[in-house]
Amino acid sequence: MARPMDTESASVLRGFRPNLYKTTLCLAYQSLGIVYGDLSISPIYVYKSTFSGDLHLYEDDHEILGVLSIVFWTLTLIPLCKYIIFVLGADDNGEGGTFALYSSLCRHSRMGLLNTVHPAHERISSYCSEIPTKDTRMSLLIKEFFEKHKSSRIVLLLVVFLGTGMIIGDGILTPTMSVLSAVYGIRIKAPDLHENYTVFIACIILVGLFALQHYGTHKVGFLFAPIMLIWLLCISGVGMYNIFCWNPGVIGALSPYYIYNFFRKTGRIGWSSLGGVVLCLTGTEAMFADLGHFSKLSIRIAFTGLVYPCLVLAYMGEAAYLSKNKMDISSSFYKAIPEVMFWPVLIIATLASVVGSQAIISATFSIVSQCRALRCFPRVKIKHTSNQIHGQIYIPEVNWMLMMSCLAVVIGFRDTRMIGNAYGLAGVTVMFITTCLMFLIIGTVWKKNVLLAVLFFVVFGSLELLYISACLGKVHHGGWLPLLFALVIVSLMSIWNYGTMKKDAFELENKVSLDRLLSLGPSLGIARVPGICLLYSNVAFGLPPMFAHFVTNFPAFHHTLIFVTLKSLMVPKVPVVERFHVNRIGPPELSIFRCIVRYGYKEVRDCYNFETQLIEKVAEFLKQESTIEDMTVRGQSPNHISAAVGNEVCRDIAEQRRKEVSGGSGEQWSNTGFQSLGSCQEMKKLMEAREAGGVAYMMGNPYIVASGVSPFLKKFAINIVYGFLRRNCRRPAIALGVPHTSLLEVGMLYQV
């Protein structure tokens, strides 16, 4: 009997493997337009930026061959070795990027400051299935250090904010540098064309690019991969032509000896020129940041099989041309194109620059959405641009701010050399931050030997620090721009997060117990009105102060009251079946519930079906409660209840029963007089309440100020900056899709 089964299994595997290969190759093809757009267009400006300073070409070709050797080994070490081999393996359940690394660190140790969720609400089954491994001495030391010193956790969070700020700054510099460099190719055939015209054309293209964003990448996404495929084949073909036509000897420059010879002859000038060489790495971080849309294997296949060899051939071909045409260094990329191919390549270069820009713009939308989910960024409008792909979003406020910033940089700088200095610093800083986080990942998450973590940091970190030092040497020549962007964005994110944490701390300190509120009931004369009220609050235990403030001034609330708390966890996504966590507050006759709604940092909340889903989950909770009552009546032990029902919510209900049996009770699980109203009858009343009075919404609208004894810096951050951001960002009700006609806002003064 084993033989037929083996034959059947083998036939299934034979059918499965071709589909897997086909899917992987299809993803690899699609990644060309999304992941590798920015990296693939770098040959347009690398040599021009490298030789734009004091570095010049001489007769013996040491400089050009040395730069080629540096470019080759930089591409080999950073994108190929670091990202393809190591960093892609540090994904957070298929998600990549700076926040993915930080999320992974937070889940495996107490390094995080963003996650304020109670441990009881943090458990997600899909993230708890990993087999625990024994901590090494290094991992224990690192975890102990971060647990002991809160300042180290603050520094780690600021480093993550810095990486985020640099990526958002990259969203300004990439379209600027790419489009302007591509458009400048027109002046090769029209040298008398005034610079103002090329700047004007670049501005028109940029306005058009950002104006199309609201349609979503899925509308034009089918064009991206073919454009980049044609572009890569073009530059590799031109590169091979130039190698054989001008100087086949450039192949020997792949030897590291030429790097040594380059620095021996150029010295400090050669070190300064690294600020231009680093542009060959722009877009490398996208291989990891966009991992969630593809697979690790598809990204690896696309880079090693096509992108890497095509880029190497392009750089070699341009170096071969420059070795025989040294006077063309200011426009070597376009001068190296054969005459018959010039205009087609120029058109493809312009389209490729738009594709590369689109990739970083979409990545900026994604990372702003993640920051907003973790409450590190002011509330902004997020629109879904695709019904099929949940991750494709559009943020109008961010889009227009990026556009205005891009236009300001193009008009203000005009010079691709100065923009390139800023561009390189932004890109390499993000890579170095990834290296630092990877050092912690290797030690605390992978729990590898300390030597491997140190070796990783020394090899890649030292190279990136060398490039950062060269870029910092050009701060006065445009390198200050990404530093300014990062300072503004990091300050904005830090103050918003600080103000939000202070607001939450105030609510937590001033929460009210249900027993205290009920004790005031007879004196207040609290009345119940028909309908259901969803009360939004960040307080997960007890009653929020704004509800107590409302009841003491207007002693009435709805027949069914549901306290809703939205929490973002340090995981990419929360399974739908584990999203809602429903509990009961107080005795059943009060019909008061609490619902913890959990999201991952990569998820965008669905505002339209939320009300229906929430009420359905409460009804499901009551149904399961009724099932447990029946089991209890039949004499079944509470210990078997959760196994019989098989739901986390029912495990919570079973825990309630154990507390009742043992005589223990707490405010959250208080069930005095439980038998006075059956769950089935209560479920019926829930539906009647919805039909009779509809659904109302209540949320706080606090005015937050720093206390009078606070230092000046805190008053400035809370009263001025945080207050300005709160007044000008989207209101919570609008962000949650709450209908204005059904909304009741409760104002309070918070002194933090």
Coordinates of C-alpha atoms in Angstrom, one line a residue, residues 241-626:
Y241 CA 29.6 47.5 -26.7
N242 CA 31.8 50.1 -24.9
I243 CA 34.0 47.5 -23.3
F244 CA 34.9 45.8 -26.6
C245 CA 34.9 49.1 -28.6
W246 CA 37.0 51.3 -26.3
N247 CA 39.0 49.3 -23.7
P248 CA 38.6 45.6 -23.0
G249 CA 41.3 46.0 -20.4
V250 CA 38.9 47.5 -17.9
I251 CA 37.9 43.9 -16.9
G252 CA 41.2 43.8 -15.0
A253 CA 39.9 46.6 -12.7
L254 CA 37.8 44.1 -10.9
S255 CA 41.0 43.3 -8.9
P256 CA 41.0 44.9 -5.4
Y257 CA 44.6 46.1 -6.2
Y258 CA 43.2 49.0 -8.1
I259 CA 41.4 50.2 -5.0
Y260 CA 44.7 50.3 -3.1
N261 CA 46.4 52.0 -6.1
F262 CA 43.6 54.6 -6.3
F263 CA 43.9 55.7 -2.7
R264 CA 47.7 55.6 -2.8
K265 CA 47.7 58.1 -5.7
T266 CA 44.7 60.3 -4.8
G267 CA 44.9 60.3 -0.9
R268 CA 42.4 62.7 0.7
I269 CA 40.9 63.7 -2.7
G270 CA 40.1 60.0 -3.3
W271 CA 38.4 59.7 0.1
S272 CA 36.3 62.8 -0.7
S273 CA 35.2 61.3 -4.0
L274 CA 33.5 58.4 -2.2
G275 CA 30.6 60.8 -1.6
G276 CA 29.9 60.3 -5.3
V277 CA 30.7 56.6 -5.5
V278 CA 28.1 55.9 -2.7
L279 CA 25.3 56.8 -5.2
C280 CA 25.8 53.3 -6.7
L281 CA 24.0 52.0 -3.6
T282 CA 20.9 54.2 -3.7
G283 CA 17.9 52.1 -3.5
T284 CA 19.6 49.1 -1.9
E285 CA 17.5 49.4 1.2
A286 CA 14.4 48.8 -0.9
M287 CA 15.4 45.2 -1.3
F288 CA 14.6 44.7 2.4
A289 CA 11.9 47.4 2.9
D290 CA 9.7 46.0 0.1
L291 CA 10.1 42.4 1.1
G292 CA 6.4 42.2 2.2
H293 CA 5.2 42.5 -1.4
F294 CA 7.5 39.7 -2.7
S295 CA 9.4 36.7 -1.4
K296 CA 13.0 36.4 -0.4
L297 CA 13.8 33.9 -3.1
S298 CA 12.3 36.1 -5.9
I299 CA 14.2 39.2 -4.7
R300 CA 17.4 37.2 -4.6
I301 CA 16.9 35.7 -8.1
A302 CA 16.1 39.1 -9.6
F303 CA 19.2 40.7 -8.2
T304 CA 21.8 37.9 -8.7
G305 CA 20.4 36.8 -12.1
L306 CA 19.8 40.2 -13.8
V307 CA 20.2 43.4 -11.8
Y308 CA 23.7 42.8 -10.5
P309 CA 25.4 41.6 -13.7
C310 CA 23.6 44.4 -15.8
L311 CA 24.8 47.1 -13.4
V312 CA 28.4 45.8 -13.4
L313 CA 28.4 45.7 -17.2
A314 CA 27.0 49.3 -17.3
Y315 CA 29.7 50.6 -15.0
M316 CA 32.5 48.8 -16.8
G317 CA 31.3 50.0 -20.2
E318 CA 31.2 53.7 -19.0
A319 CA 34.7 53.3 -17.5
A320 CA 36.0 51.9 -20.7
Y321 CA 34.6 54.9 -22.6
L322 CA 36.0 57.4 -20.1
S323 CA 39.4 55.8 -20.4
K324 CA 39.6 57.0 -24.0
N325 CA 37.3 60.1 -23.8
K326 CA 38.4 61.9 -20.6
M327 CA 37.0 65.2 -21.6
D328 CA 33.4 63.9 -21.6
I329 CA 33.4 63.2 -17.8
S330 CA 30.6 65.8 -17.1
S331 CA 28.1 63.8 -19.3
S332 CA 29.8 60.5 -19.8
F333 CA 26.7 58.3 -19.5
Y334 CA 24.9 59.9 -22.4
K335 CA 28.1 60.5 -24.4
A336 CA 28.9 56.7 -24.2
I337 CA 25.6 55.8 -25.9
P338 CA 26.0 55.0 -29.6
E339 CA 24.5 57.7 -31.8
V340 CA 21.8 55.5 -33.3
M341 CA 20.5 54.5 -29.8
F342 CA 20.7 57.9 -28.1
W343 CA 17.1 59.1 -28.3
P344 CA 15.5 55.7 -27.4
V345 CA 17.8 55.3 -24.4
L346 CA 17.1 58.9 -23.3
I347 CA 13.3 58.2 -23.4
I348 CA 13.8 54.9 -21.5
A349 CA 16.0 56.7 -19.0
T350 CA 13.4 59.3 -18.3
L351 CA 10.7 56.5 -17.9
A352 CA 13.1 54.5 -15.7
S353 CA 13.7 57.6 -13.5
V354 CA 9.9 57.9 -13.0
V355 CA 9.7 54.2 -12.1
G356 CA 12.5 54.6 -9.6
S357 CA 10.8 57.6 -8.1
Q358 CA 7.5 55.8 -7.8
A359 CA 9.0 53.0 -5.8
I360 CA 10.4 55.3 -3.1
I361 CA 7.2 57.4 -3.0
S362 CA 5.1 54.2 -2.4
A363 CA 7.6 53.2 0.3
T364 CA 7.2 56.6 2.0
F365 CA 3.5 56.2 2.1
S366 CA 3.9 52.7 3.6
I367 CA 6.4 53.8 6.3
V368 CA 4.3 56.9 7.3
S369 CA 1.3 54.5 7.6
Q370 CA 3.4 52.3 9.9
C371 CA 4.5 55.3 12.0
R372 CA 0.9 56.4 12.3
A373 CA -0.2 53.0 13.4
L374 CA 2.4 53.0 16.2
R375 CA 1.3 56.5 17.2
C376 CA 4.6 58.1 16.1
F377 CA 3.2 60.3 13.4
P378 CA 0.2 62.7 13.4
R379 CA -3.1 61.3 12.0
V380 CA -3.3 61.6 8.2
K381 CA -5.8 60.5 5.6
I382 CA -5.1 57.0 4.2
K383 CA -6.9 55.9 1.1
H384 CA -6.8 52.4 -0.3
T385 CA -6.0 52.4 -4.0
S386 CA -6.5 48.7 -4.7
N387 CA -9.3 46.3 -3.7
Q388 CA -7.1 43.3 -4.2
I389 CA -3.8 44.5 -2.6
H390 CA -4.3 45.8 0.9
G391 CA -0.9 47.4 1.2
Q392 CA -1.3 49.8 -1.7
I393 CA -2.3 53.1 -0.2
Y394 CA -2.2 56.8 -0.9
I395 CA -1.8 59.6 1.6
P396 CA -2.8 63.0 0.2
E397 CA -1.1 65.2 2.8
V398 CA 2.2 63.4 2.5
N399 CA 2.0 63.3 -1.3
W400 CA 1.6 67.0 -1.7
M401 CA 4.2 67.8 0.9
L402 CA 6.7 65.5 -1.0
M403 CA 5.8 67.3 -4.3
M404 CA 6.4 70.8 -2.9
S405 CA 9.6 69.7 -1.3
C406 CA 10.8 68.1 -4.5
L407 CA 10.0 71.3 -6.5
A408 CA 11.8 73.4 -3.9
V409 CA 14.9 71.3 -4.1
V410 CA 14.9 71.3 -8.0
I411 CA 14.4 75.0 -8.3
G412 CA 16.7 75.9 -5.3
F413 CA 19.6 73.6 -6.1
R414 CA 19.4 73.0 -9.9
D415 CA 22.8 71.3 -9.6
T416 CA 22.7 67.5 -9.6
R417 CA 26.2 67.5 -7.9
M418 CA 24.8 69.2 -4.7
I419 CA 21.6 67.1 -4.7
G420 CA 23.8 64.0 -5.1
N421 CA 25.8 64.9 -2.0
A422 CA 22.5 65.1 0.0
Y423 CA 21.2 61.9 -1.7
G424 CA 24.2 59.8 -0.8
L425 CA 24.2 60.7 2.8
A426 CA 20.5 59.8 3.2
G427 CA 20.9 56.4 1.6
V428 CA 24.1 55.3 3.4
T429 CA 22.8 56.4 6.8
V430 CA 19.8 54.1 6.5
M431 CA 22.1 51.2 5.6
F432 CA 24.3 51.8 8.6
I433 CA 21.2 51.9 10.9
T434 CA 20.2 48.6 9.4
T435 CA 23.7 47.2 10.2
C436 CA 23.4 48.4 13.8
L437 CA 20.0 46.7 14.2
M438 CA 21.3 43.6 12.5
F439 CA 24.0 43.4 15.1
L440 CA 21.3 43.2 17.8
I441 CA 19.2 40.8 15.7
I442 CA 22.2 38.3 15.3
G443 CA 22.9 38.5 19.0
T444 CA 19.4 38.5 20.6
V445 CA 17.0 37.0 18.0
W446 CA 19.2 34.5 16.1
K447 CA 21.3 34.0 19.3
K448 CA 24.5 33.4 17.3
N449 CA 28.1 33.5 18.5
V450 CA 29.3 37.0 19.4
L451 CA 32.1 36.7 16.9
L452 CA 29.6 36.5 14.0
A453 CA 27.8 39.6 15.2
V454 CA 31.0 41.6 15.6
L455 CA 32.4 40.4 12.3
F456 CA 29.2 41.5 10.5
F457 CA 29.3 44.9 12.1
V458 CA 33.0 45.4 11.5
V459 CA 32.9 44.3 7.8
F460 CA 29.8 46.2 6.7
G461 CA 29.7 48.9 9.3
S462 CA 33.2 50.1 8.7
L463 CA 32.6 50.4 5.0
E464 CA 29.4 52.3 5.5
L465 CA 31.1 54.6 8.1
L466 CA 33.8 55.3 5.5
Y467 CA 31.1 56.5 3.1
I468 CA 29.3 58.5 5.8
S469 CA 32.5 60.3 6.7
A470 CA 33.0 61.2 3.0
C471 CA 29.4 62.4 2.7
L472 CA 29.7 64.5 5.9
G473 CA 32.8 66.2 4.4
K474 CA 30.4 67.6 1.9
V475 CA 27.8 68.9 4.3
H476 CA 28.4 72.5 3.2
H477 CA 27.9 71.4 -0.4
G478 CA 24.4 70.1 -0.1
G479 CA 25.0 67.3 2.5
W480 CA 23.1 69.4 5.1
L481 CA 19.8 68.8 3.3
P482 CA 19.1 65.3 4.5
L483 CA 20.3 66.2 8.0
L484 CA 17.7 69.0 8.0
F485 CA 15.0 66.7 6.7
A486 CA 15.9 64.1 9.4
L487 CA 16.0 66.6 12.2
V488 CA 12.6 67.9 11.3
I489 CA 11.0 64.5 10.9
V490 CA 12.7 63.0 14.0
S491 CA 11.6 66.0 16.1
L492 CA 8.0 65.8 14.8
M493 CA 7.8 62.0 15.5
S494 CA 9.4 62.2 18.9
I495 CA 7.2 65.1 20.1
W496 CA 4.1 63.5 18.8
N497 CA 5.0 60.2 20.5
Y498 CA 5.9 61.9 23.7
G499 CA 2.7 63.9 23.8
T500 CA 0.6 60.8 23.1
M501 CA 2.4 58.8 25.8
K502 CA 1.8 61.6 28.3
K503 CA -1.9 61.7 27.4
D504 CA -2.2 58.0 27.9
A505 CA -0.4 58.2 31.2
F506 CA -2.8 60.8 32.4
E507 CA -5.8 58.7 31.5
L508 CA -4.3 55.7 33.1
E509 CA -3.6 57.5 36.3
N510 CA -7.1 59.1 36.4
K511 CA -9.2 56.0 35.4
V512 CA -12.3 55.3 37.5
S513 CA -13.4 52.0 38.8
L514 CA -16.8 50.7 38.0
D515 CA -17.7 50.2 41.7
R516 CA -17.0 53.8 42.4
L517 CA -19.2 54.9 39.5
L518 CA -22.0 52.6 40.6
S519 CA -21.8 53.9 44.1
L520 CA -22.5 57.4 42.8
G521 CA -25.4 56.1 40.7
P522 CA -28.3 56.6 43.2
S523 CA -27.1 60.2 44.0
L524 CA -26.7 61.1 40.3
G525 CA -29.9 59.4 39.2
I526 CA -28.3 57.7 36.2
A527 CA -30.8 56.9 33.4
R528 CA -30.4 54.5 30.5
V529 CA -31.5 55.4 27.0
P530 CA -32.2 53.0 24.1
G531 CA -29.4 52.1 21.7
I532 CA -25.8 51.1 21.6
C533 CA -22.8 53.4 22.4
L534 CA -19.3 52.7 21.2
L535 CA -17.0 54.6 23.5
Y536 CA -13.4 54.9 22.1
S537 CA -10.6 55.1 24.7
N538 CA -7.0 54.1 25.1
V539 CA -7.7 52.8 28.6
A540 CA -7.7 49.0 28.5
F541 CA -8.6 48.5 32.2
G542 CA -11.1 50.5 34.3
L543 CA -13.2 53.3 33.0
P544 CA -11.6 56.3 31.2
P545 CA -11.8 59.7 33.0
M546 CA -13.8 61.3 30.2
F547 CA -16.7 58.8 30.7
A548 CA -16.8 59.6 34.4
H549 CA -16.7 63.3 33.5
F550 CA -19.6 62.9 31.1
V551 CA -21.7 60.8 33.5
T552 CA -21.3 63.2 36.4
N553 CA -22.4 66.1 34.3
F554 CA -25.0 64.3 32.2
P555 CA -26.2 61.2 34.2
A556 CA -27.3 59.0 31.4
F557 CA -25.8 56.5 29.0
H558 CA -27.1 54.0 26.5
H559 CA -28.6 50.6 27.2
T560 CA -25.6 48.8 25.8
L561 CA -22.2 50.3 26.3
I562 CA -19.1 49.0 24.6
F563 CA -15.7 50.4 25.5
V564 CA -13.5 50.1 22.4
T565 CA -9.7 50.2 22.6
L566 CA -7.6 50.1 19.4
K567 CA -4.1 48.8 19.9
S568 CA -1.3 48.4 17.5
L569 CA 1.1 45.6 18.3
M570 CA 4.7 45.2 17.4
V571 CA 3.8 42.6 14.7
P572 CA 3.2 43.2 11.0
K573 CA -0.3 41.7 10.9
V574 CA -2.8 40.3 13.3
P575 CA -5.0 37.4 12.0
V576 CA -8.6 38.3 11.6
V577 CA -9.8 35.6 14.0
E578 CA -7.6 37.1 16.8
R579 CA -8.3 40.7 16.1
F580 CA -11.2 41.3 18.5
H581 CA -10.9 40.5 22.3
V582 CA -14.3 40.9 24.0
N583 CA -14.8 41.0 27.8
R584 CA -17.7 41.9 30.1
I585 CA -17.5 44.7 32.6
G586 CA -19.7 44.6 35.7
P587 CA -22.9 42.6 36.2
P588 CA -24.8 41.4 33.1
E589 CA -27.8 43.6 33.8
L590 CA -25.6 46.7 33.0
S591 CA -24.8 45.4 29.5
I592 CA -21.3 46.9 29.5
F593 CA -18.5 45.4 27.5
R594 CA -15.0 46.0 26.6
C595 CA -13.5 45.2 23.2
I596 CA -9.7 45.3 22.6
V597 CA -9.2 45.6 18.8
R598 CA -5.6 44.7 17.8
Y599 CA -3.8 45.6 14.6
G600 CA -0.4 45.1 13.2
Y601 CA 1.9 48.0 12.3
K602 CA 1.6 47.1 8.6
E603 CA -2.2 47.1 8.6
V604 CA -4.6 49.9 7.6
R605 CA -7.8 49.9 9.5
D606 CA -11.1 49.3 7.7
C607 CA -13.4 52.0 8.9
Y608 CA -16.5 51.0 6.9
N609 CA -17.3 47.5 8.2
F610 CA -15.8 48.1 11.7
E611 CA -19.2 48.8 13.5
T612 CA -20.8 45.7 12.1
Q613 CA -17.9 43.5 12.9
L614 CA -17.7 44.8 16.4
I615 CA -21.3 44.2 17.3
E616 CA -21.1 40.7 15.7
K617 CA -18.2 39.9 17.9
V618 CA -20.1 41.0 21.0
A619 CA -23.0 38.9 19.9
E620 CA -20.7 36.0 19.4
F621 CA -19.3 36.5 22.8
L622 CA -22.8 36.3 24.3
K623 CA -23.5 33.2 22.4
Q624 CA -20.4 31.5 23.6
E625 CA -21.2 32.7 27.2
S626 CA -24.6 31.0 26.8

